[in-house]
Amino acid sequence: MTLDTLWLPSLVWVSVMLLSAGVPRGVVDPLSQPRNILVALAATVAVFSTRADLAYLATGVGTAILAWTAWPVTRVGSIGLWVCTALTTTAGIAFRMPGNETAPLILSLMALALRCGIVPVHASVSALSHRAPALQSRQFATLLVLVFVHLRFADHVDAARDYAPFLVRVGAGSALLFALTSLVRPNLGGLLQGSTLMHGGLLFAAVGAAGRGHHAAALFACLTMALAVGGLSQMVLALEARVGPVGLGERHGWGRAFPRLMAAFAFLGGCGVGMPGTAGFIADDLLLHALWEESVASTVAVALASALLAIATLRTVANVAFGPQRASVAPDLLRPERWSIVAHVVLLVVFGLLPNMLTARAPVLFGGP
């Protein structure tokens, strides 16, 4: 392997390890240390493997560990992850059967639809976000691995090009639906759930567009979802570990008590809706250009969905941070939490200011223009 072919896997691996390690202090870790190590090892094999069957089988192993961990907390969420395990494992086996290039693509797309939470198969992601938010935060890492493996191995067939317009419309419609629901979420956890599902729709649309060569757009969409929404999940967990559930029907005024936490919350929320100078801005720009080539209606739907989520996010920041200020004996972000969030912020800003780190090398690894 050359430097060009190792560069993107290395960047994805760094992001995956960061997401795997980041659970705020005071939150019950859903994964024991041995299982954490196994998930990290499986992700490493999947990202750096040059064999499609091995990459998908390793992705299936990591998903299976998450599914096993989720079972005591949410049966619906666990079943969805077990189904994804079966689909990714079967896709790996299908790669070993010559003459059938379409089957791995279909299996991989089905797994991605479940992991992104596309309507009407969003129950698993919804359940994880509601019942096991810390585990949902962890699963962004394995979702990033699955998208990377899909872009590298599965979508380089004629069927991917043929399916692209349909997949784009499905993803855009799902994103718009969940963006609308984000406006009426009653609490902070609900807003995070809506944001996760909306970004899942964007990601699925981007993966569909990748079938026609827009791999950089799909990779940026996934990195933004993983780093911005994953980091936002950590901040929601950190805040609610300190003050309990936070409703959005009133002003809470936690800005003075937790200035670092609130600043990180606002920044990561902004990244998720296309803040200039961050990876989210590049992701939105690349995605809109890609979608415009496939469906004008889908482009309008995605732009509207992003605007609606931005409104919901701004409203949430205002309600949580501003208003009559409260005091708290709980500490602001602790040192391990600060290091984790600083790493998220650095990656989002670096990818936003230097997008060629990804876009220039995407054709080398994924093919296409």
Coordinates of C-alpha atoms in Angstrom, one line a residue:
M1 CA 0.0 0.0 0.0
T2 CA 1.2 3.5 -0.9
L3 CA 0.9 6.7 1.1
D4 CA -2.1 7.8 -1.1
T5 CA -4.0 4.6 -0.4
L6 CA -3.2 4.7 3.3
W7 CA -4.0 8.4 3.9
L8 CA -7.8 8.2 3.9
P9 CA -8.0 4.9 5.9
S10 CA -5.7 6.6 8.5
L11 CA -7.9 9.7 8.8
V12 CA -11.0 7.5 9.1
W13 CA -9.3 5.3 11.7
V14 CA -8.3 8.3 13.9
S15 CA -11.9 9.5 13.8
V16 CA -13.2 6.1 14.7
M17 CA -10.8 5.7 17.6
L18 CA -11.8 9.1 18.9
L19 CA -15.5 8.3 18.7
S20 CA -15.0 4.9 20.3
A21 CA -13.2 6.4 23.3
G22 CA -15.5 9.4 24.0
V23 CA -18.0 8.8 26.8
P24 CA -18.4 11.7 29.3
R25 CA -17.4 11.3 32.9
G26 CA -20.4 10.4 35.1
V27 CA -22.1 8.5 32.3
V28 CA -22.4 4.7 32.6
D29 CA -20.1 3.2 29.9
P30 CA -22.2 0.8 27.9
L31 CA -19.2 -1.2 26.8
S32 CA -16.8 -2.9 29.2
Q33 CA -13.1 -2.4 28.5
P34 CA -12.6 -5.9 26.8
R35 CA -15.5 -5.3 24.4
N36 CA -14.2 -1.8 23.7
I37 CA -10.9 -3.2 22.6
L38 CA -12.6 -5.8 20.4
V39 CA -14.7 -3.1 18.7
A40 CA -11.5 -1.1 18.1
L41 CA -9.7 -4.1 16.7
A42 CA -12.6 -5.0 14.4
A43 CA -12.7 -1.4 13.1
T44 CA -9.0 -1.4 12.5
V45 CA -9.2 -4.5 10.4
A46 CA -12.2 -3.2 8.4
V47 CA -10.6 0.2 7.7
F48 CA -7.2 -1.0 6.6
S49 CA -8.1 -4.3 4.9
T50 CA -7.8 -4.4 1.1
R51 CA -10.1 -7.4 0.9
A52 CA -13.8 -6.7 0.7
D53 CA -14.9 -9.9 2.4
L54 CA -12.6 -9.4 5.3
A55 CA -13.6 -5.8 5.7
Y56 CA -17.3 -6.6 5.8
L57 CA -16.8 -9.5 8.2
A58 CA -14.8 -7.3 10.6
T59 CA -17.6 -4.6 10.4
G60 CA -20.1 -7.3 11.2
V61 CA -18.1 -8.4 14.3
G62 CA -18.0 -4.8 15.6
T63 CA -21.7 -4.4 15.1
A64 CA -22.5 -7.7 16.8
I65 CA -20.6 -6.5 19.9
L66 CA -22.8 -3.4 20.0
A67 CA -26.0 -5.5 19.4
W68 CA -25.0 -7.8 22.3
T69 CA -24.4 -4.9 24.6
A70 CA -27.7 -3.2 23.7
W71 CA -29.9 -6.2 24.4
P72 CA -30.4 -5.6 28.1
V73 CA -31.3 -2.0 27.5
T74 CA -33.4 -1.9 24.4
R75 CA -34.6 -5.0 22.5
V76 CA -35.7 -3.0 19.5
G77 CA -32.3 -1.3 19.2
S78 CA -30.5 -4.5 19.7
I79 CA -32.5 -6.4 17.1
G80 CA -31.8 -3.7 14.5
L81 CA -28.1 -4.0 15.2
W82 CA -28.3 -7.9 15.0
V83 CA -30.0 -7.5 11.6
C84 CA -27.3 -5.2 10.4
T85 CA -24.7 -7.8 11.7
A86 CA -26.4 -10.4 9.6
L87 CA -26.5 -8.2 6.5
T88 CA -22.9 -7.0 6.7
T89 CA -21.7 -10.6 7.3
T90 CA -23.7 -11.9 4.4
A91 CA -22.3 -9.2 2.2
G92 CA -18.8 -10.3 3.1
I93 CA -19.7 -13.8 2.2
A94 CA -21.3 -12.7 -1.1
F95 CA -18.0 -11.0 -2.1
R96 CA -16.4 -14.5 -2.1
M97 CA -19.0 -15.7 -4.7
P98 CA -17.8 -14.6 -8.2
G99 CA -20.4 -13.5 -10.8
N100 CA -22.8 -11.8 -8.4
E101 CA -21.7 -8.2 -8.0
T102 CA -25.2 -6.8 -7.2
A103 CA -25.9 -8.9 -4.1
P104 CA -23.2 -7.3 -1.9
L105 CA -24.3 -3.8 -2.9
I106 CA -28.0 -4.5 -2.0
L107 CA -27.0 -6.1 1.3
S108 CA -24.7 -3.2 2.2
L109 CA -27.4 -0.6 1.3
M110 CA -30.0 -2.5 3.5
A111 CA -27.6 -2.4 6.4
L112 CA -26.9 1.3 5.9
A113 CA -30.6 2.1 5.7
L114 CA -31.1 0.5 9.1
R115 CA -28.0 2.1 10.6
C116 CA -28.9 5.6 9.3
G117 CA -32.5 5.3 10.5
I118 CA -34.3 5.8 7.2
V119 CA -38.1 5.9 7.2
P120 CA -39.7 3.4 7.8
V121 CA -36.9 1.4 9.3
H122 CA -35.9 4.0 11.9
A123 CA -37.2 2.2 15.0
S124 CA -33.8 0.8 15.9
V125 CA -31.9 4.1 15.8
S126 CA -34.8 5.8 17.6
A127 CA -34.8 3.2 20.3
L128 CA -31.0 3.5 20.8
S129 CA -31.2 7.3 20.9
H130 CA -34.0 7.2 23.5
R131 CA -33.0 4.3 25.7
A132 CA -29.2 4.0 25.3
P133 CA -27.8 7.4 24.2
A134 CA -24.3 6.5 25.3
L135 CA -24.4 3.4 23.1
Q136 CA -25.8 5.4 20.2
S137 CA -22.9 7.8 20.6
R138 CA -20.5 4.8 20.3
Q139 CA -22.2 3.4 17.3
F140 CA -21.3 6.4 15.2
A141 CA -17.9 4.9 15.1
T142 CA -19.0 1.6 13.5
L143 CA -21.4 3.5 11.2
L144 CA -18.4 5.5 9.9
V145 CA -16.6 2.2 9.3
L146 CA -19.5 0.7 7.4
V147 CA -19.9 3.8 5.1
F148 CA -16.1 3.7 4.4
V149 CA -16.2 0.0 3.6
H150 CA -19.3 0.5 1.4
L151 CA -17.7 3.3 -0.6
R152 CA -14.4 1.4 -1.0
F153 CA -15.8 -2.0 -2.1
A154 CA -19.6 -2.2 -2.8
D155 CA -20.7 0.7 -5.0
H156 CA -18.4 0.2 -8.0
V157 CA -21.0 -1.7 -10.0
D158 CA -23.5 -0.6 -12.6
A159 CA -26.4 -1.2 -10.3
A160 CA -25.1 1.5 -7.9
R161 CA -25.4 4.1 -10.7
D162 CA -28.9 2.8 -11.6
Y163 CA -30.1 3.0 -7.9
A164 CA -28.7 6.4 -7.2
P165 CA -31.7 8.6 -8.1
F166 CA -34.1 6.4 -5.9
L167 CA -31.7 6.3 -3.0
V168 CA -31.2 10.1 -3.1
R169 CA -34.9 10.7 -3.0
V170 CA -35.4 8.3 -0.1
G171 CA -32.6 9.8 1.9
A172 CA -33.7 13.4 1.2
G173 CA -37.4 12.7 2.1
S174 CA -36.4 11.0 5.4
A175 CA -34.1 13.9 6.3
L176 CA -36.9 16.5 5.6
L177 CA -39.4 14.5 7.7
F178 CA -37.1 14.3 10.7
A179 CA -36.0 17.9 10.4
L180 CA -39.7 18.9 10.7
T181 CA -40.1 16.8 13.8
S182 CA -37.0 18.4 15.4
L183 CA -38.9 21.7 15.6
V184 CA -41.4 20.2 18.1
R185 CA -39.1 18.0 20.2
P186 CA -40.0 18.6 23.9
N187 CA -36.6 17.9 25.5
L188 CA -32.9 17.8 24.8
G189 CA -32.7 14.1 24.2
G190 CA -35.5 14.3 21.7
L191 CA -33.7 17.1 19.8
L192 CA -30.6 14.9 19.7
Q193 CA -32.7 12.0 18.4
G194 CA -34.2 14.1 15.7
S195 CA -30.8 15.5 14.7
T196 CA -29.4 12.0 14.5
L197 CA -32.2 10.7 12.2
M198 CA -32.1 13.8 10.0
H199 CA -28.4 13.4 9.5
G200 CA -29.0 9.8 8.8
G201 CA -31.2 10.8 5.9
L202 CA -28.6 13.2 4.6
L203 CA -26.0 10.4 4.8
F204 CA -28.1 7.9 3.0
A205 CA -28.8 10.4 0.2
A206 CA -25.0 11.0 -0.1
V207 CA -24.3 7.3 -0.2
G208 CA -26.8 7.0 -3.0
A209 CA -25.1 9.8 -4.9
A210 CA -21.8 8.1 -4.4
G211 CA -23.0 5.4 -6.9
R212 CA -22.4 8.1 -9.6
G213 CA -19.0 9.1 -8.4
H214 CA -19.7 11.5 -5.6
H215 CA -17.6 9.6 -3.0
A216 CA -16.0 12.7 -1.4
A217 CA -19.5 14.1 -0.7
A218 CA -20.5 10.8 1.0
L219 CA -17.3 10.6 3.1
F220 CA -17.7 14.2 4.2
A221 CA -21.3 13.7 5.1
C222 CA -20.4 10.7 7.2
L223 CA -17.5 12.4 8.9
T224 CA -19.7 15.4 9.8
M225 CA -22.4 13.2 11.2
A226 CA -19.9 11.1 13.2
L227 CA -17.8 13.9 14.6
A228 CA -20.4 16.7 14.9
V229 CA -23.5 14.7 16.0
G230 CA -21.3 12.2 17.9
G231 CA -19.6 15.1 19.8
L232 CA -23.0 16.7 20.3
S233 CA -24.3 13.4 21.8
Q234 CA -21.4 13.5 24.3
M235 CA -22.3 17.0 25.3
V236 CA -25.9 16.2 25.9
L237 CA -24.9 13.2 27.9
A238 CA -22.4 15.3 29.9
L239 CA -25.0 18.0 30.7
E240 CA -27.8 15.6 31.6
A241 CA -25.3 13.6 33.8
R242 CA -24.9 16.9 35.8
V243 CA -28.4 18.4 35.9
G244 CA -30.8 15.6 34.8
P245 CA -33.2 15.6 31.9
V246 CA -33.5 19.1 30.2
G247 CA -36.9 20.2 28.8
L248 CA -37.0 22.7 26.0
G249 CA -40.2 24.5 27.0
E250 CA -38.3 27.0 29.2
R251 CA -35.0 28.9 29.6
H252 CA -32.6 27.0 31.8
G253 CA -29.6 29.4 32.0
W254 CA -26.7 26.9 32.3
G255 CA -24.3 29.1 30.3
R256 CA -22.6 30.6 33.4
A257 CA -22.4 27.3 35.3
F258 CA -21.0 25.3 32.4
P259 CA -19.3 27.7 30.0
R260 CA -17.0 25.2 28.3
L261 CA -19.8 22.6 27.9
M262 CA -22.2 25.2 26.5
A263 CA -19.6 26.5 24.1
A264 CA -18.8 23.0 22.8
F265 CA -22.5 22.3 22.6
A266 CA -23.2 25.4 20.4
F267 CA -20.1 24.8 18.2
L268 CA -20.9 21.1 17.5
G269 CA -24.5 22.0 16.9
G270 CA -23.4 24.6 14.4
C271 CA -21.0 22.2 12.7
G272 CA -23.9 19.8 12.2
V273 CA -25.9 22.4 10.2
G274 CA -23.1 23.7 8.0
M275 CA -21.2 26.3 10.0
P276 CA -18.6 28.0 7.7
G277 CA -15.0 27.0 8.3
T278 CA -15.9 23.5 9.4
A279 CA -16.3 20.1 7.8
G280 CA -20.1 20.6 8.0
F281 CA -19.9 23.5 5.6
I282 CA -17.9 21.4 3.1
A283 CA -20.2 18.4 3.5
D284 CA -23.3 20.5 2.7
D285 CA -21.6 22.1 -0.3
L286 CA -20.5 18.8 -1.8
L287 CA -23.8 17.1 -1.0
L288 CA -25.9 19.8 -2.6
H289 CA -23.8 19.7 -5.8
A290 CA -24.0 15.9 -5.9
L291 CA -27.8 15.9 -5.3
W292 CA -28.4 18.6 -7.9
E293 CA -27.1 16.2 -10.6
E294 CA -29.6 13.5 -9.4
S295 CA -32.8 15.3 -8.3
V296 CA -33.6 19.0 -8.1
A297 CA -36.5 18.2 -5.7
S298 CA -34.2 16.3 -3.4
T299 CA -31.7 19.2 -3.4
V300 CA -34.5 21.5 -2.3
A301 CA -35.7 19.0 0.4
V302 CA -32.1 18.7 1.8
A303 CA -31.6 22.5 1.9
L304 CA -34.9 22.9 3.7
A305 CA -34.1 20.1 6.1
S306 CA -30.8 21.7 7.0
A307 CA -32.4 25.1 7.6
L308 CA -35.1 23.6 9.8
L309 CA -32.6 21.7 11.9
A310 CA -30.5 24.9 12.2
I311 CA -33.6 26.7 13.6
A312 CA -34.2 23.9 16.1
T313 CA -30.6 23.8 17.1
L314 CA -30.4 27.6 17.7
R315 CA -33.6 27.4 19.7
T316 CA -32.2 24.6 21.8
V317 CA -28.9 26.5 22.5
A318 CA -30.9 29.6 23.5
N319 CA -33.2 27.6 25.8
V320 CA -30.4 25.6 27.5
A321 CA -27.6 28.3 27.8
F322 CA -29.4 31.6 28.2
G323 CA -32.1 33.1 30.4
P324 CA -31.9 33.6 34.2
Q325 CA -28.5 32.1 35.1
R326 CA -28.4 29.1 37.4
A327 CA -25.6 28.0 39.7
S328 CA -24.5 24.3 40.1
V329 CA -22.1 22.4 42.3
A330 CA -21.4 20.1 39.4
P331 CA -18.1 20.8 37.6
D332 CA -17.8 22.1 34.1
L333 CA -16.1 19.8 31.5
L334 CA -13.4 17.7 33.2
R335 CA -10.0 17.2 31.6
P336 CA -10.7 13.9 29.8
E337 CA -13.9 15.4 28.4
R338 CA -12.1 18.6 27.3
W339 CA -9.5 16.6 25.5
S340 CA -12.1 14.5 23.7
I341 CA -14.1 17.6 22.6
V342 CA -11.0 19.5 21.6
A343 CA -10.0 16.6 19.3
H344 CA -13.5 16.7 17.7
V345 CA -13.3 20.4 17.2
V346 CA -9.8 20.2 15.7
L347 CA -10.7 17.5 13.2
L348 CA -13.9 19.4 12.2
V349 CA -12.0 22.6 11.6
V350 CA -9.0 21.0 9.9
F351 CA -11.3 19.1 7.5
G352 CA -13.3 22.3 6.9
L353 CA -10.2 24.5 6.2
L354 CA -8.3 21.8 4.3
P355 CA -10.9 19.7 2.5
N356 CA -8.3 18.6 -0.1
M357 CA -6.9 16.3 2.6
L358 CA -10.0 14.1 1.7
T359 CA -11.3 15.2 -1.6
A360 CA -7.9 15.0 -3.5
R361 CA -7.3 11.4 -2.4
A362 CA -10.9 10.1 -2.6
P363 CA -10.5 9.2 -6.3
V364 CA -7.3 7.3 -5.6
L365 CA -9.0 5.0 -3.1
F366 CA -12.6 5.0 -4.3
G367 CA -12.2 5.6 -8.0
G368 CA -14.4 8.0 -10.0
P369 CA -13.6 11.6 -11.0

